[in-house]
Tab-separated table of C-alpha atoms in Angstrom:
chain	number	residue	atom	x	y	z
A	296	MET	CA	-18.441	-13.461	32.114
A	297	ILE	CA	-17.254	-10.331	30.200
A	298	LYS	CA	-14.237	-11.435	27.971
A	299	LEU	CA	-11.537	-8.948	28.991
A	300	MET	CA	-8.679	-10.521	26.967
A	301	TYR	CA	-8.312	-10.033	23.320
A	302	SER	CA	-6.974	-12.860	21.331
A	303	CYS	CA	-3.910	-12.276	19.056
A	304	LYS	CA	-6.012	-12.193	16.167
A	305	GLN	CA	-8.269	-9.572	17.552
A	306	ALA	CA	-5.261	-7.568	18.901
A	307	ALA	CA	-3.495	-7.640	15.338
A	308	LYS	CA	-6.692	-6.676	13.694
A	309	LEU	CA	-7.064	-3.680	16.020
A	310	SER	CA	-3.498	-2.640	15.524
A	311	SER	CA	-4.096	-2.460	11.888
A	312	ARG	CA	-7.461	-0.633	12.169
A	313	ALA	CA	-5.807	1.952	14.638
A	314	MET	CA	-3.618	2.885	11.596
A	315	GLU	CA	-6.807	3.896	9.922
A	316	GLN	CA	-8.974	5.500	12.668
A	317	PRO	CA	-8.869	6.280	16.374
A	318	LEU	CA	-9.989	3.302	18.484
A	319	ALA	CA	-12.735	3.458	21.029
A	320	PRO	CA	-11.338	4.168	24.449
A	321	ALA	CA	-12.218	0.537	25.624
A	322	GLU	CA	-10.553	-0.917	22.571
A	323	ARG	CA	-7.343	1.146	23.200
A	324	VAL	CA	-7.244	0.019	26.807
A	325	LEU	CA	-7.808	-3.839	25.983
A	326	LEU	CA	-5.387	-3.541	23.169
A	327	SER	CA	-2.561	-2.095	25.182
A	328	LEU	CA	-3.306	-4.707	27.823
A	329	HIS	CA	-2.622	-7.360	25.302
A	330	LEU	CA	0.360	-5.746	23.932
A	331	LEU	CA	1.866	-5.480	27.289
A	332	MET	CA	1.834	-9.221	27.653
A	333	CYS	CA	2.248	-10.369	23.909
A	334	LYS	CA	5.531	-9.960	22.346
A	335	GLY	CA	4.324	-11.411	19.106
A	336	CYS	CA	1.482	-8.852	18.785
A	337	THR	CA	3.829	-6.022	19.844
A	338	GLY	CA	6.229	-7.023	16.981
A	339	PHE	CA	3.259	-7.186	14.544
A	340	ALA	CA	2.134	-3.592	15.586
A	341	GLN	CA	5.705	-2.235	15.102
A	342	GLN	CA	6.297	-4.162	12.064
A	343	ILE	CA	3.136	-2.912	10.115
A	344	GLU	CA	4.080	0.757	11.119
A	345	PHE	CA	7.649	0.031	9.524
A	346	LEU	CA	5.959	-1.434	6.456
A	347	ARG	CA	4.027	1.934	6.193
A	348	ARG	CA	7.156	3.889	6.355
A	349	ALA	CA	8.798	1.576	3.800
A	350	SER	CA	5.893	1.815	1.441
A	351	ARG	CA	5.777	5.503	1.431
A	352	LYS	CA	9.454	5.399	-0.007
A	353	ILE	CA	8.382	3.350	-3.164
A	354	PRO	CA	8.091	6.359	-5.286
A	355	GLU	CA	11.670	7.157	-4.517
A	356	VAL	CA	12.792	3.691	-5.147
A	357	LEU	CA	11.087	3.645	-8.530
A	358	GLU	CA	13.026	6.997	-9.324
A	359	LYS	CA	16.153	5.316	-8.674
A	360	ASP	CA	15.390	2.480	-10.880
A	361	GLY	CA	16.869	4.836	-13.712
A	362	ASP	CA	15.355	6.551	-16.482
B	107	MET	CA	3.427	25.699	-31.259
B	108	ALA	CA	7.100	25.565	-30.290
B	109	GLU	CA	6.046	25.851	-26.761
B	110	GLN	CA	3.631	22.997	-26.985
B	111	ASP	CA	6.492	20.717	-28.422
B	112	ASP	CA	8.785	21.857	-25.546
B	113	LEU	CA	6.035	20.694	-22.958
B	114	ALA	CA	5.473	17.391	-24.937
B	115	GLN	CA	9.271	16.933	-24.726
B	116	SER	CA	9.593	17.451	-21.044
B	117	LEU	CA	6.557	15.272	-20.519
B	118	GLU	CA	8.255	12.286	-22.495
B	119	ALA	CA	11.438	12.574	-20.222
B	120	HIS	CA	9.118	11.373	-17.342
B	121	ARG	CA	7.348	8.602	-19.356
B	122	LYS	CA	9.515	5.702	-18.050
B	123	TYR	CA	9.134	6.734	-14.418
B	124	LEU	CA	5.452	7.072	-14.745
B	125	GLN	CA	5.306	3.637	-16.435
B	126	ARG	CA	7.087	2.033	-13.426
B	127	TYR	CA	4.825	3.826	-11.074
B	128	ALA	CA	1.566	2.798	-12.831
B	129	GLN	CA	2.941	-0.748	-13.207
B	130	PHE	CA	3.672	-1.109	-9.496
B	131	HIS	CA	0.010	-0.316	-8.888
B	132	LEU	CA	-1.645	-2.118	-11.751
B	133	ARG	CA	0.620	-5.065	-12.292
B	134	ASP	CA	-0.203	-4.979	-16.014
B	135	ALA	CA	1.998	-3.392	-18.477
B	136	SER	CA	-0.511	-2.494	-21.106
B	137	LEU	CA	-3.004	-1.164	-18.512
B	138	ALA	CA	-0.092	0.873	-17.054
B	139	GLU	CA	0.663	2.122	-20.525
B	140	ASP	CA	-2.939	3.277	-20.951
B	141	ALA	CA	-2.852	5.164	-17.627
B	142	VAL	CA	0.372	6.991	-18.566
B	143	GLN	CA	-0.945	7.766	-22.105
B	144	ASP	CA	-4.165	9.320	-20.442
B	145	THR	CA	-1.913	11.183	-17.965
B	146	LEU	CA	0.272	12.958	-20.630
B	147	ILE	CA	-2.724	13.828	-22.685
B	148	ALA	CA	-4.501	15.190	-19.644
B	149	ALA	CA	-1.238	17.182	-18.748
B	150	LEU	CA	-1.121	18.649	-22.231
B	151	ALA	CA	-4.738	19.622	-21.989
B	152	GLN	CA	-4.384	21.114	-18.647
B	153	ARG	CA	-0.995	22.810	-19.080
B	154	ASP	CA	-2.363	26.018	-17.693
B	155	ARG	CA	-2.807	24.522	-14.351
B	156	PHE	CA	0.783	23.639	-14.139
B	157	GLN	CA	2.398	26.713	-13.175
B	158	GLY	CA	5.865	25.469	-11.989
B	159	ARG	CA	4.550	25.502	-8.457
B	160	SER	CA	5.707	22.061	-7.913
B	161	GLN	CA	8.026	19.702	-9.737
B	162	LEU	CA	6.536	18.510	-13.151
B	163	ARG	CA	7.097	15.086	-12.011
B	164	THR	CA	5.194	15.549	-8.791
B	165	TRP	CA	2.227	17.231	-10.755
B	166	LEU	CA	2.216	14.365	-13.420
B	167	THR	CA	2.265	11.702	-10.535
B	168	GLY	CA	-0.845	13.471	-9.053
B	169	ILE	CA	-2.726	13.214	-12.400
B	170	LEU	CA	-1.514	9.564	-12.799
B	171	LYS	CA	-2.998	8.512	-9.319
B	172	HIS	CA	-6.362	9.488	-10.572
B	173	LYS	CA	-5.940	7.893	-14.016
B	174	ILE	CA	-4.927	4.599	-12.250
B	175	ILE	CA	-8.019	4.655	-10.056
B	176	ASP	CA	-10.297	5.724	-12.938
B	177	LEU	CA	-8.894	2.692	-15.138
B	178	THR	CA	-9.414	0.150	-12.442
B	179	ARG	CA	-13.015	1.505	-11.948
B	180	SER	CA	-14.105	1.894	-15.575
B	181	ARG	CA	-12.851	-1.729	-16.539
B	182	GLY	CA	-13.524	-3.244	-13.299
B	183	ARG	CA	-10.175	-4.723	-13.234
B	184	GLY	CA	-9.250	-6.300	-10.055
B	185	LEU	CA	-11.993	-4.407	-8.145
B	186	PRO	CA	-15.101	-6.258	-8.726
B	187	ALA	CA	-17.754	-4.419	-6.452
B	188	ASP	CA	-19.530	-7.748	-5.428
B	189	ALA	CA	-16.497	-9.561	-4.589
B	190	LEU	CA	-15.747	-6.994	-2.148
B	191	VAL	CA	-18.647	-7.901	0.091
B	192	LEU	CA	-16.475	-9.914	2.518
B	193	GLY	CA	-17.575	-11.789	5.640
B	194	GLU	CA	-16.170	-10.631	8.903
B	195	ASP	CA	-14.100	-13.673	8.877
B	196	SER	CA	-12.937	-13.791	5.549
B	197	ASP	CA	-9.341	-12.813	6.925
B	198	SER	CA	-9.217	-15.742	9.010
B	199	ASN	CA	-8.351	-18.281	6.427
B	200	ASP	CA	-4.833	-17.045	5.587
B	201	GLY	CA	-3.284	-19.394	8.062
B	202	SER	CA	-1.887	-16.719	10.319
B	203	PHE	CA	-3.894	-17.520	13.333
B	204	ASN	CA	-5.214	-20.919	14.734
B	205	ALA	CA	-8.835	-21.669	15.763
B	206	LYS	CA	-8.463	-19.981	19.071
B	207	GLY	CA	-6.977	-16.838	17.456
B	208	LYS	CA	-3.376	-17.442	18.454
B	209	TRP	CA	-0.437	-16.930	16.054
B	210	VAL	CA	0.609	-20.112	14.294
B	211	ASP	CA	4.082	-18.394	13.863
B	212	PRO	CA	4.339	-15.361	16.029
B	213	PRO	CA	6.147	-12.547	14.716
B	214	ALA	CA	9.840	-12.434	15.430
B	215	ASP	CA	11.908	-9.581	16.371
B	216	TRP	CA	12.972	-7.522	13.257
B	217	GLY	CA	15.694	-5.792	15.074
B	218	MET	CA	16.287	-2.283	13.653
B	219	PRO	CA	14.502	-2.629	10.422
B	220	ASP	CA	15.167	0.860	9.046
B	221	ALA	CA	18.596	-0.090	7.973
B	222	ALA	CA	17.075	-2.197	5.214
B	223	LEU	CA	15.534	0.783	3.414
B	224	GLU	CA	19.022	1.349	1.934
B	225	SER	CA	19.359	-2.006	0.428
B	226	ASN	CA	18.233	-2.525	-3.252
B	227	GLN	CA	17.746	-6.233	-2.467
B	228	PHE	CA	15.175	-5.344	0.238
B	229	TRP	CA	13.152	-3.377	-2.213
B	230	ARG	CA	13.151	-6.421	-4.752
B	231	VAL	CA	11.912	-8.649	-1.846
B	232	TYR	CA	9.331	-6.065	-1.036
B	233	GLN	CA	7.997	-5.737	-4.511
B	234	ASP	CA	8.046	-9.699	-4.756
B	235	CYS	CA	6.006	-9.802	-1.626
B	236	CYS	CA	3.464	-7.291	-2.849
B	237	GLN	CA	2.916	-9.423	-5.916
B	238	ARG	CA	1.730	-12.443	-3.835
B	239	MET	CA	-1.241	-10.426	-2.724
B	240	SER	CA	-4.296	-10.476	-4.895
B	241	ARG	CA	-4.475	-7.914	-7.427
B	242	ARG	CA	-7.357	-6.138	-5.473
B	243	ASP	CA	-5.605	-6.336	-2.023
B	244	ALA	CA	-2.314	-5.109	-3.601
B	245	LEU	CA	-3.977	-2.128	-5.151
B	246	VAL	CA	-6.007	-1.106	-2.181
B	247	PHE	CA	-2.969	-1.357	0.057
B	248	SER	CA	-0.806	0.689	-2.267
B	249	MET	CA	-3.586	3.250	-2.608
B	250	ARG	CA	-3.475	3.619	1.095
B	251	GLU	CA	0.390	3.136	1.879
B	252	VAL	CA	2.064	4.166	-1.369
B	253	MET	CA	-0.046	6.882	-2.761
B	254	GLY	CA	-1.056	7.971	0.690
B	255	LEU	CA	-4.713	8.363	0.155
B	256	SER	CA	-6.978	8.662	3.176
B	257	SER	CA	-9.337	5.754	4.108
B	258	GLU	CA	-12.297	8.037	3.341
B	259	GLU	CA	-10.929	8.793	-0.029
B	260	ILE	CA	-10.530	5.140	-0.932
B	261	CYS	CA	-13.841	4.073	0.269
B	262	LYS	CA	-15.396	6.882	-1.976
B	263	LYS	CA	-13.451	6.270	-5.061
B	264	ILE	CA	-13.699	2.411	-5.262
B	265	GLU	CA	-17.021	2.297	-3.500
B	266	ILE	CA	-16.369	-0.043	-0.665
B	267	THR	CA	-17.315	0.184	2.994
B	268	THR	CA	-14.906	1.194	5.689
B	269	THR	CA	-15.307	-2.290	7.186
B	270	ASN	CA	-14.258	-3.934	3.858
B	271	LEU	CA	-11.385	-1.708	3.668
B	272	HIS	CA	-10.192	-2.624	7.021
B	273	VAL	CA	-10.383	-6.230	6.128
B	274	ILE	CA	-8.469	-5.845	3.044
B	275	LEU	CA	-5.814	-3.811	4.596
B	276	PHE	CA	-5.471	-6.176	7.697
B	277	ARG	CA	-5.203	-9.109	5.065
B	278	ALA	CA	-2.613	-7.184	3.021
B	279	ARG	CA	-0.521	-6.348	6.089
B	280	LEU	CA	-0.469	-9.919	7.401
B	281	SER	CA	0.608	-11.210	4.005
B	282	LEU	CA	3.178	-8.570	3.411
B	283	ARG	CA	4.528	-8.895	6.977
B	284	SER	CA	4.788	-12.556	6.859
B	285	CYS	CA	6.368	-12.736	3.539
B	286	MET	CA	8.963	-10.073	4.500
B	287	SER	CA	9.885	-12.010	7.621
B	288	LYS	CA	10.431	-15.154	5.597
B	289	ASN	CA	12.240	-13.659	2.644
B	290	TRP	CA	14.185	-10.811	4.230
B	291	PHE	CA	14.156	-10.527	8.026
B	292	GLY	CA	14.585	-14.144	8.551
B	293	THR	CA	17.283	-14.726	6.082
B	294	HIS	CA	21.048	-13.762	5.912
B	295	HIS	CA	21.901	-11.159	3.297
B	296	ASP	CA	24.571	-8.650	2.622
């Protein structure tokens, strides 16, 4: 039987990789399928995107730390 | 000569910021100092290339990024090449998932997290959480997410494979996310 469902670990790993390079079409479909049904992984994907936005602000934060 | 002194003086005004920037990435005060020193010397030497097109600080930070990477490479600090040969599953031991690949502690809702970006306390927690990663993971993560280097650039500069980069970034994101969840989003604060 072909395994059509990703585990949370596979889905999370792909969400992370998707921030680095485009996923293959099949990966994209299987990932969205998993995310549709999994709140935890949806949260993970949003949160690592948020952490990227936050990280980009670190230079500003270091500026504010005062000279 | 007077002109030279002027530039030296303006460079000096940025030293503390550059030190904090280098320290954030390198987590080592004396190594950071070396990177800053190298940067200021390079800036004086390449002064002709700075034509006021950008802010002096932006230009200096650009040089500093390269110095940080050069230093970690030349001293092999935190980036031992062999230790980077990671198994496919080396990210599975961090306890985030059980044997079946299910979340042990599924990510909870963070609500509207962007409001936190205004809080000084949030940034202290963020920096503490970065400290919990290994030095190497933290540096690769910050090269990607703070310096904003591309995946290709990072792989080339520190000589790791794309697969290794993905493993490291995944592990770093798992670690930072879980730490921020526990220490910021899951707690009460002002």
